CSV table of C-alpha atoms in Angstrom, one decimal:
chain,number,residue,atom,x,y,z
R,1,MET,CA,-11.8,11.3,-4.2
R,2,ASP,CA,-13.0,14.6,-5.1
R,3,GLN,CA,-12.3,14.0,-9.1
R,4,PHE,CA,-14.7,11.0,-9.0
R,5,LYS,CA,-17.4,13.7,-7.6
R,6,THR,CA,-20.3,14.1,-10.0
R,7,THR,CA,-23.5,15.7,-10.3
R,8,GLY,CA,-27.2,14.3,-11.3
R,9,ILE,CA,-28.5,10.9,-11.7
R,10,ASN,CA,-28.8,10.0,-15.2
R,11,LYS,CA,-32.3,8.6,-15.5
R,12,THR,CA,-32.3,7.2,-18.4
R,13,ARG,CA,-32.9,3.4,-16.8
R,14,THR,CA,-35.7,3.2,-14.3
R,15,SER,CA,-35.8,-0.4,-13.2
R,16,ARG,CA,-35.1,-0.9,-9.3
R,17,GLN,CA,-32.2,-2.8,-10.1
R,18,GLU,CA,-30.7,-0.2,-12.5
R,19,ASP,CA,-31.3,2.6,-9.7
R,20,ALA,CA,-29.6,0.9,-6.9
R,21,VAL,CA,-26.3,0.7,-9.4
R,22,VAL,CA,-26.4,4.0,-10.6
R,23,ALA,CA,-26.3,4.7,-6.3
R,24,ARG,CA,-23.6,2.9,-5.6
R,25,ARG,CA,-21.8,4.0,-8.1
R,26,ARG,CA,-22.2,7.8,-6.5
R,27,ASN,CA,-18.8,9.3,-6.0
R,28,GLY,CA,-16.7,6.7,-6.7
R,29,ASP,CA,-18.3,4.1,-5.0
R,30,ALA,CA,-17.8,0.5,-5.9
R,31,SER,CA,-19.4,-1.8,-3.9
R,32,GLY,CA,-20.8,-4.5,-4.8
R,33,LEU,CA,-20.3,-4.4,-8.0
R,34,ARG,CA,-18.3,-7.4,-9.9
R,35,ILE,CA,-15.3,-6.0,-12.3
R,36,LEU,CA,-13.0,-7.9,-14.4
R,37,VAL,CA,-9.8,-6.4,-15.5
R,38,THR,CA,-7.5,-7.9,-18.1
R,39,GLY,CA,-3.9,-7.7,-17.7
R,40,ALA,CA,-4.1,-7.0,-14.0
R,41,ASN,CA,-1.0,-7.2,-12.2
R,42,ALA,CA,0.8,-4.5,-13.5
R,43,GLY,CA,1.1,-0.7,-15.2
R,44,ILE,CA,-2.6,0.6,-15.4
R,45,GLY,CA,-4.4,-2.7,-14.9
R,46,PHE,CA,-2.9,-3.3,-11.8
R,47,TRP,CA,-3.9,0.6,-10.7
R,48,THR,CA,-7.1,0.1,-12.1
R,49,SER,CA,-8.1,-2.7,-10.0
R,50,LEU,CA,-6.2,-1.1,-6.3
R,51,HIS,CA,-8.7,1.9,-7.0
R,52,LEU,CA,-11.3,-0.4,-7.6
R,53,ALA,CA,-10.5,-2.5,-4.4
R,54,ARG,CA,-10.5,0.4,-2.1
R,55,ARG,CA,-13.9,1.3,-3.4
R,56,GLY,CA,-15.3,-2.0,-2.3
R,57,ALA,CA,-15.7,-3.7,-6.1
R,58,GLU,CA,-15.2,-7.5,-6.4
R,59,VAL,CA,-12.7,-7.7,-8.7
R,60,ILE,CA,-11.3,-9.9,-11.0
R,61,MET,CA,-8.1,-10.1,-11.5
R,62,ALA,CA,-7.2,-11.7,-15.8
R,63,CYS,CA,-3.7,-12.3,-16.2
R,64,ARG,CA,-1.1,-14.5,-17.8
R,65,ASP,CA,1.2,-14.9,-15.9
R,66,LYS,CA,-0.7,-17.2,-13.0
R,67,ARG,CA,2.5,-16.1,-10.3
R,68,LYS,CA,2.6,-12.2,-11.2
R,69,ALA,CA,-1.2,-12.1,-10.7
R,70,GLU,CA,-0.5,-13.5,-7.0
R,71,ALA,CA,2.4,-10.7,-6.7
R,72,ALA,CA,-0.6,-8.4,-7.3
R,73,ALA,CA,-3.3,-9.9,-5.5
R,74,GLN,CA,-0.5,-10.1,-2.6
R,75,ALA,CA,-0.2,-5.9,-3.1
R,76,ILE,CA,-3.4,-5.2,-3.5
R,77,ARG,CA,-4.3,-6.9,-0.6
R,78,ALA,CA,-1.6,-5.5,2.0
R,79,ARG,CA,-3.1,-1.9,1.2
R,80,VAL,CA,-6.6,-3.3,1.0
R,81,PRO,CA,-7.2,-5.3,4.1
R,82,GLY,CA,-10.6,-7.1,3.1
R,83,ALA,CA,-10.1,-6.8,-0.5
R,84,ARG,CA,-12.7,-8.7,-2.4
R,85,LEU,CA,-10.3,-10.3,-5.4
R,86,ARG,CA,-10.7,-13.6,-7.7
R,87,LEU,CA,-7.9,-14.4,-10.0
R,88,ALA,CA,-8.2,-15.9,-13.5
R,89,THR,CA,-5.9,-17.2,-15.9
R,90,LEU,CA,-6.4,-15.2,-19.4
R,91,ASP,CA,-3.9,-14.4,-22.5
R,92,VAL,CA,-5.7,-12.1,-24.4
R,93,SER,CA,-2.8,-12.8,-27.8
R,94,SER,CA,-4.8,-16.5,-27.7
R,95,LEU,CA,-8.1,-17.4,-29.0
R,96,GLY,CA,-8.1,-20.7,-27.1
R,97,SER,CA,-7.2,-18.8,-24.0
R,98,VAL,CA,-10.0,-16.6,-24.4
R,99,ALA,CA,-12.1,-19.4,-24.8
R,100,ALA,CA,-11.4,-21.6,-22.0
R,101,ALA,CA,-11.5,-17.6,-20.3
R,102,VAL,CA,-15.0,-17.5,-21.3
R,103,ALA,CA,-16.1,-21.0,-20.2
R,104,GLU,CA,-14.9,-20.2,-17.0
R,105,LEU,CA,-16.4,-16.5,-16.4
R,106,GLY,CA,-19.4,-18.2,-17.9
R,107,ARG,CA,-20.7,-19.7,-14.9
R,108,LEU,CA,-20.7,-16.3,-13.0
R,109,GLU,CA,-24.4,-14.9,-11.6
R,110,HIS,CA,-23.4,-11.6,-13.1
R,111,LEU,CA,-20.3,-9.0,-14.2
R,112,ASP,CA,-21.4,-5.7,-13.9
R,113,VAL,CA,-17.5,-4.2,-15.4
R,114,LEU,CA,-15.1,-5.8,-18.6
R,115,ILE,CA,-12.1,-3.3,-18.6
R,116,ALA,CA,-10.1,-4.4,-21.6
R,117,ASN,CA,-6.7,-2.9,-20.3
R,118,ALA,CA,-4.5,-6.1,-21.3
R,119,GLY,CA,-2.3,-5.4,-24.1
R,120,MET,CA,1.3,-4.7,-25.6
R,121,VAL,CA,2.5,-1.3,-25.1
R,122,HIS,CA,5.9,-2.3,-26.6
R,123,ALA,CA,5.4,-3.6,-29.8
R,124,PRO,CA,8.4,-5.8,-31.7
R,125,ARG,CA,10.2,-3.6,-34.0
R,126,THR,CA,9.9,-7.0,-36.7
R,127,ARG,CA,6.0,-8.4,-37.4
R,128,GLN,CA,5.4,-11.8,-35.3
R,129,GLN,CA,2.4,-14.4,-35.5
R,130,SER,CA,0.1,-15.4,-32.4
R,131,VAL,CA,-0.3,-18.7,-31.8
R,132,ASP,CA,-3.1,-18.3,-34.3
R,133,GLY,CA,-1.4,-16.9,-37.1
R,134,LEU,CA,-3.0,-13.5,-36.4
R,135,GLU,CA,-0.6,-10.1,-35.9
R,136,LEU,CA,0.9,-10.0,-32.2
R,137,VAL,CA,0.0,-7.0,-31.7
R,138,ALA,CA,-3.7,-6.8,-33.2
R,139,ALA,CA,-4.2,-10.2,-31.3
R,140,THR,CA,-3.3,-9.0,-28.0
R,141,ASN,CA,-4.8,-5.5,-27.9
R,142,PHE,CA,-8.3,-6.1,-29.8
R,143,PHE,CA,-9.2,-9.1,-31.5
R,144,GLY,CA,-8.6,-11.2,-28.3
R,145,HIS,CA,-10.6,-8.6,-26.6
R,146,PHE,CA,-13.4,-8.6,-29.2
R,147,ALA,CA,-13.5,-12.5,-28.6
R,148,LEU,CA,-13.9,-11.9,-24.8
R,149,VAL,CA,-17.0,-9.3,-24.6
R,150,ALA,CA,-18.6,-11.6,-27.0
R,151,GLY,CA,-18.0,-14.6,-25.0
R,152,LEU,CA,-19.1,-13.0,-21.5
R,153,LEU,CA,-22.2,-10.3,-23.2
R,154,PRO,CA,-24.4,-12.6,-21.5
R,155,VAL,CA,-22.7,-12.2,-18.4
R,156,LEU,CA,-23.0,-8.5,-18.6
R,157,GLU,CA,-26.5,-8.6,-19.3
R,158,ARG,CA,-27.4,-10.5,-16.3
R,159,ALA,CA,-26.6,-7.5,-14.2
R,160,PRO,CA,-28.3,-4.1,-14.5
R,161,ALA,CA,-26.4,-1.4,-16.6
R,162,ALA,CA,-23.3,-3.0,-17.2
R,163,ARG,CA,-20.4,-1.7,-19.1
R,164,VAL,CA,-17.8,-2.5,-21.4
R,165,LEU,CA,-14.6,-0.6,-20.7
R,166,THR,CA,-11.9,-0.3,-23.6
R,167,LEU,CA,-8.6,1.3,-23.0
R,168,GLY,CA,-7.7,3.7,-25.9
R,169,SER,CA,-4.7,5.9,-26.3
R,170,LEU,CA,-3.5,9.2,-26.8
R,171,SER,CA,-2.0,7.3,-30.0
R,172,THR,CA,-5.3,7.2,-31.5
R,173,LEU,CA,-4.8,10.7,-32.4
R,174,LEU,CA,-1.4,10.6,-33.9
R,175,VAL,CA,-1.3,8.0,-36.7
R,176,ARG,CA,-3.2,7.0,-40.0
R,177,PRO,CA,-4.5,3.4,-39.7
R,178,HIS,CA,-4.1,0.7,-42.4
R,179,LEU,CA,-7.8,0.0,-42.1
R,180,ASP,CA,-8.0,-2.2,-45.3
R,181,ASP,CA,-4.5,-3.8,-43.6
R,182,PRO,CA,-6.0,-4.8,-40.1
R,183,GLN,CA,-3.3,-7.1,-39.4
R,184,LEU,CA,-0.5,-4.7,-40.9
R,185,GLN,CA,1.1,-7.9,-43.8
R,186,GLY,CA,2.5,-4.8,-45.8
R,187,ASN,CA,2.2,-2.1,-43.4
R,188,TYR,CA,3.9,-2.8,-40.4
R,189,SER,CA,5.8,-1.4,-38.2
R,190,SER,CA,6.2,-1.2,-34.2
R,191,TRP,CA,4.3,2.8,-33.9
R,192,GLN,CA,1.7,1.5,-35.9
R,193,ALA,CA,1.2,-2.3,-35.1
R,194,TYR,CA,0.4,-0.6,-31.2
R,195,ALA,CA,-1.2,2.9,-31.9
R,196,GLN,CA,-3.7,1.1,-34.8
R,197,SER,CA,-4.9,-1.5,-32.7
R,198,LYS,CA,-5.8,1.4,-30.3
R,199,ILE,CA,-8.0,2.7,-33.0
R,200,MET,CA,-9.3,-0.5,-33.7
R,201,LEU,CA,-10.3,-1.2,-29.6
R,202,GLN,CA,-11.6,2.6,-29.1
R,203,SER,CA,-13.8,2.5,-32.2
R,204,PHE,CA,-14.9,-1.5,-31.3
R,205,ALA,CA,-16.4,0.0,-27.7
R,206,PHE,CA,-18.2,3.3,-29.6
R,207,GLU,CA,-19.5,0.2,-32.1
R,208,LEU,CA,-20.8,-1.9,-29.6
R,209,ASP,CA,-22.6,1.0,-27.7
R,210,ARG,CA,-24.2,2.3,-30.8
R,211,ARG,CA,-25.2,-2.1,-31.8
R,212,LEU,CA,-26.4,-2.5,-27.7
R,213,GLN,CA,-28.7,0.7,-27.9
R,214,ARG,CA,-30.3,-1.8,-30.7
R,215,THR,CA,-31.3,-4.1,-28.1
R,216,PRO,CA,-33.3,-4.4,-25.0
R,217,GLY,CA,-31.1,-5.0,-22.7
R,218,THR,CA,-29.1,-2.2,-20.5
R,219,THR,CA,-25.6,-3.1,-20.9
R,220,ARG,CA,-23.7,-0.1,-22.4
R,221,ALA,CA,-19.7,0.8,-23.9
R,222,LEU,CA,-17.1,3.2,-23.8
R,223,SER,CA,-13.6,4.0,-23.9
R,224,ALA,CA,-11.2,6.0,-21.6
R,225,HIS,CA,-7.3,6.7,-22.0
R,226,PRO,CA,-4.7,6.9,-19.6
R,227,GLY,CA,-2.5,10.2,-20.3
R,228,TYR,CA,1.0,9.9,-20.7
R,229,SER,CA,1.8,7.9,-17.4
R,230,LEU,CA,5.3,6.1,-16.9
R,231,SER,CA,6.7,3.3,-15.0
R,232,GLY,CA,9.5,5.8,-13.7
R,233,ARG,CA,6.7,8.1,-12.3
R,234,THR,CA,4.7,5.3,-10.0
R,235,PRO,CA,4.8,4.5,-7.5
R,236,GLY,CA,7.5,1.3,-6.4
R,237,ILE,CA,5.3,-1.8,-5.6
R,238,ALA,CA,7.7,-5.6,-5.6
R,239,GLY,CA,6.7,-7.7,-7.7
R,240,VAL,CA,4.3,-4.7,-9.7
R,241,ASN,CA,6.5,-1.6,-10.2
R,242,GLU,CA,9.9,-1.8,-10.1
R,243,PRO,CA,12.1,0.5,-12.1
R,244,GLY,CA,15.5,1.0,-11.7
R,245,THR,CA,17.4,4.2,-11.0
R,246,PHE,CA,18.2,5.4,-14.9
R,247,LYS,CA,14.1,5.2,-15.4
R,248,ARG,CA,13.2,7.0,-12.2
R,249,VAL,CA,16.0,10.0,-13.5
R,250,VAL,CA,14.6,9.8,-17.2
R,251,ASP,CA,11.4,9.8,-16.6
R,252,THR,CA,11.3,12.6,-13.6
R,253,LEU,CA,12.9,15.2,-16.4
R,254,GLN,CA,9.6,14.4,-18.1
R,255,ALA,CA,7.7,15.2,-15.2
R,256,PRO,CA,5.5,19.1,-16.2
R,257,PHE,CA,3.3,16.2,-19.3
R,258,THR,CA,4.0,13.2,-17.6
R,259,GLN,CA,2.2,11.0,-15.0
R,260,GLY,CA,2.4,8.5,-12.6
R,261,LYS,CA,0.3,5.0,-14.1
R,262,ASP,CA,-1.6,5.0,-10.7
R,263,ARG,CA,-3.2,8.6,-11.5
R,264,GLY,CA,-3.5,7.6,-15.1
R,265,ALA,CA,-5.8,4.5,-14.1
R,266,TRP,CA,-8.0,7.0,-12.9
R,267,PRO,CA,-9.6,7.7,-16.1
R,268,ILE,CA,-10.4,4.5,-16.4
R,269,VAL,CA,-11.8,3.8,-13.0
R,270,ARG,CA,-14.1,7.5,-12.8
R,271,ALA,CA,-15.3,5.6,-16.8
R,272,ALA,CA,-15.8,2.2,-14.7
R,273,VAL,CA,-18.1,3.5,-11.7
R,274,ASP,CA,-19.1,7.2,-13.5
R,275,PRO,CA,-23.3,6.8,-13.0
R,276,ASP,CA,-23.4,10.2,-15.2
R,277,ALA,CA,-21.7,8.4,-18.1
R,278,PHE,CA,-24.3,8.0,-20.1
R,279,SER,CA,-26.3,11.2,-19.4
R,280,THR,CA,-25.4,12.6,-23.4
R,281,PRO,CA,-25.9,10.7,-26.1
R,282,GLY,CA,-22.7,9.6,-28.0
R,283,ALA,CA,-19.5,8.3,-27.9
R,284,VAL,CA,-18.4,8.1,-24.3
R,285,PHE,CA,-14.6,8.8,-23.8
R,286,TYR,CA,-12.8,9.6,-20.5
R,287,GLY,CA,-9.1,11.0,-20.0
R,288,PRO,CA,-7.2,13.8,-17.8
R,289,ARG,CA,-8.2,17.2,-17.8
R,290,TRP,CA,-5.1,18.1,-19.6
R,291,LEU,CA,-4.8,15.5,-21.7
R,292,VAL,CA,-1.9,14.2,-20.8
R,293,ARG,CA,-2.0,14.3,-17.5
R,294,GLY,CA,-4.3,15.7,-14.6
R,295,GLY,CA,-7.8,14.4,-12.6
R,296,PRO,CA,-10.4,12.3,-14.6
R,297,ARG,CA,-13.1,14.0,-17.0
R,298,LYS,CA,-14.9,13.1,-20.1
R,299,ALA,CA,-12.6,13.6,-23.0
R,300,THR,CA,-13.3,14.3,-27.1
R,301,PRO,CA,-12.4,10.9,-28.7
R,302,ALA,CA,-10.3,10.8,-32.1
R,303,SER,CA,-12.8,11.2,-34.8
R,304,ILE,CA,-12.1,8.0,-36.9
R,305,THR,CA,-12.9,6.1,-33.6
R,306,THR,CA,-16.6,7.2,-33.6
R,307,ASP,CA,-17.3,7.1,-37.6
R,308,SER,CA,-19.0,4.7,-38.3
R,309,GLY,CA,-17.8,3.7,-41.6
R,310,PRO,CA,-14.6,2.6,-40.5
R,311,ALA,CA,-15.8,1.0,-37.1
R,312,ALA,CA,-17.8,-1.4,-40.1
R,313,THR,CA,-14.8,-2.1,-41.5
R,314,ILE,CA,-13.0,-2.8,-37.9
R,315,TRP,CA,-15.8,-5.3,-36.7
R,316,LYS,CA,-15.7,-7.0,-40.0
R,317,ALA,CA,-11.8,-7.7,-39.6
R,318,ALA,CA,-12.0,-8.7,-35.7
R,319,GLU,CA,-15.8,-11.5,-36.7
R,320,SER,CA,-12.6,-12.8,-39.9
R,321,ALA,CA,-9.7,-12.6,-37.5
R,322,THR,CA,-11.4,-14.1,-34.9
R,323,GLY,CA,-14.0,-16.4,-36.5
R,324,ILE,CA,-17.2,-15.0,-33.9
R,325,SER,CA,-19.9,-13.6,-35.5
R,326,LEU,CA,-21.1,-10.4,-32.8
R,327,PHE,CA,-24.6,-9.5,-33.9
R,328,GLY,CA,-24.5,-11.1,-36.5
């Protein structure tokens, strides 16, 4: 697809293996890449997995519900005969489940891309806790992914030019976070919980990249957002996306400034495979061309997510919540 075409090759990495990875990523080719997508059974995660499978990637679909994961995998294979898929059980809201997934996936020879996609979009109206006693939205959208990245970083580092990719959100532009209250014990609302979790996750990617660049490895980190993507504007797929007639009508009325989740996945796929992603310094962020919709392009992230001061606070909160020291 034209939106995945790029020009020039990033020559900051010099090994033959790294050059081969760059060559495979040319024009959206993902053949030979092993990519983990959390929350791959629905929404942006499903479409990201489908697009990547079409481009030849081996996709590890890490999902909480085995039945839904199998239905999503079946839907992908129906559209991509010969798709290379692997299923893994993962509930990112549970640190125990994350640890079990790390133990399983840690046996992989390598991992080229980890896409931290799973999350709660519709947060509960009142504050709830995860099985570990953490605020549920933050646990699902950020803390679990922090633990997953920490556990799988050695596997990523066994691949040349691997990437950690987190899912950002337009909500990061619209809310003032309470970083002194990362689990919203005194400032909870459903909107605050969702937007703050996305600020933390997006900030984590950029801070992780800064810290990775101070190591001898070649792994990098970046973020991407899907714009304003609605299920009612997304192709229907049995067992994956089945919006009712009312949802279709309401979402279609918003057509001028929305898109389907099939298109919302484009920036995530571009960020995963673009060989020129790190051709310029600074935080790397992708989104739709017209902010809420359109083909993928590099975008400007919310300033709070690129600020190293808040990032340090967020990092410490994640280490405290998970009990994991990353780059201690």
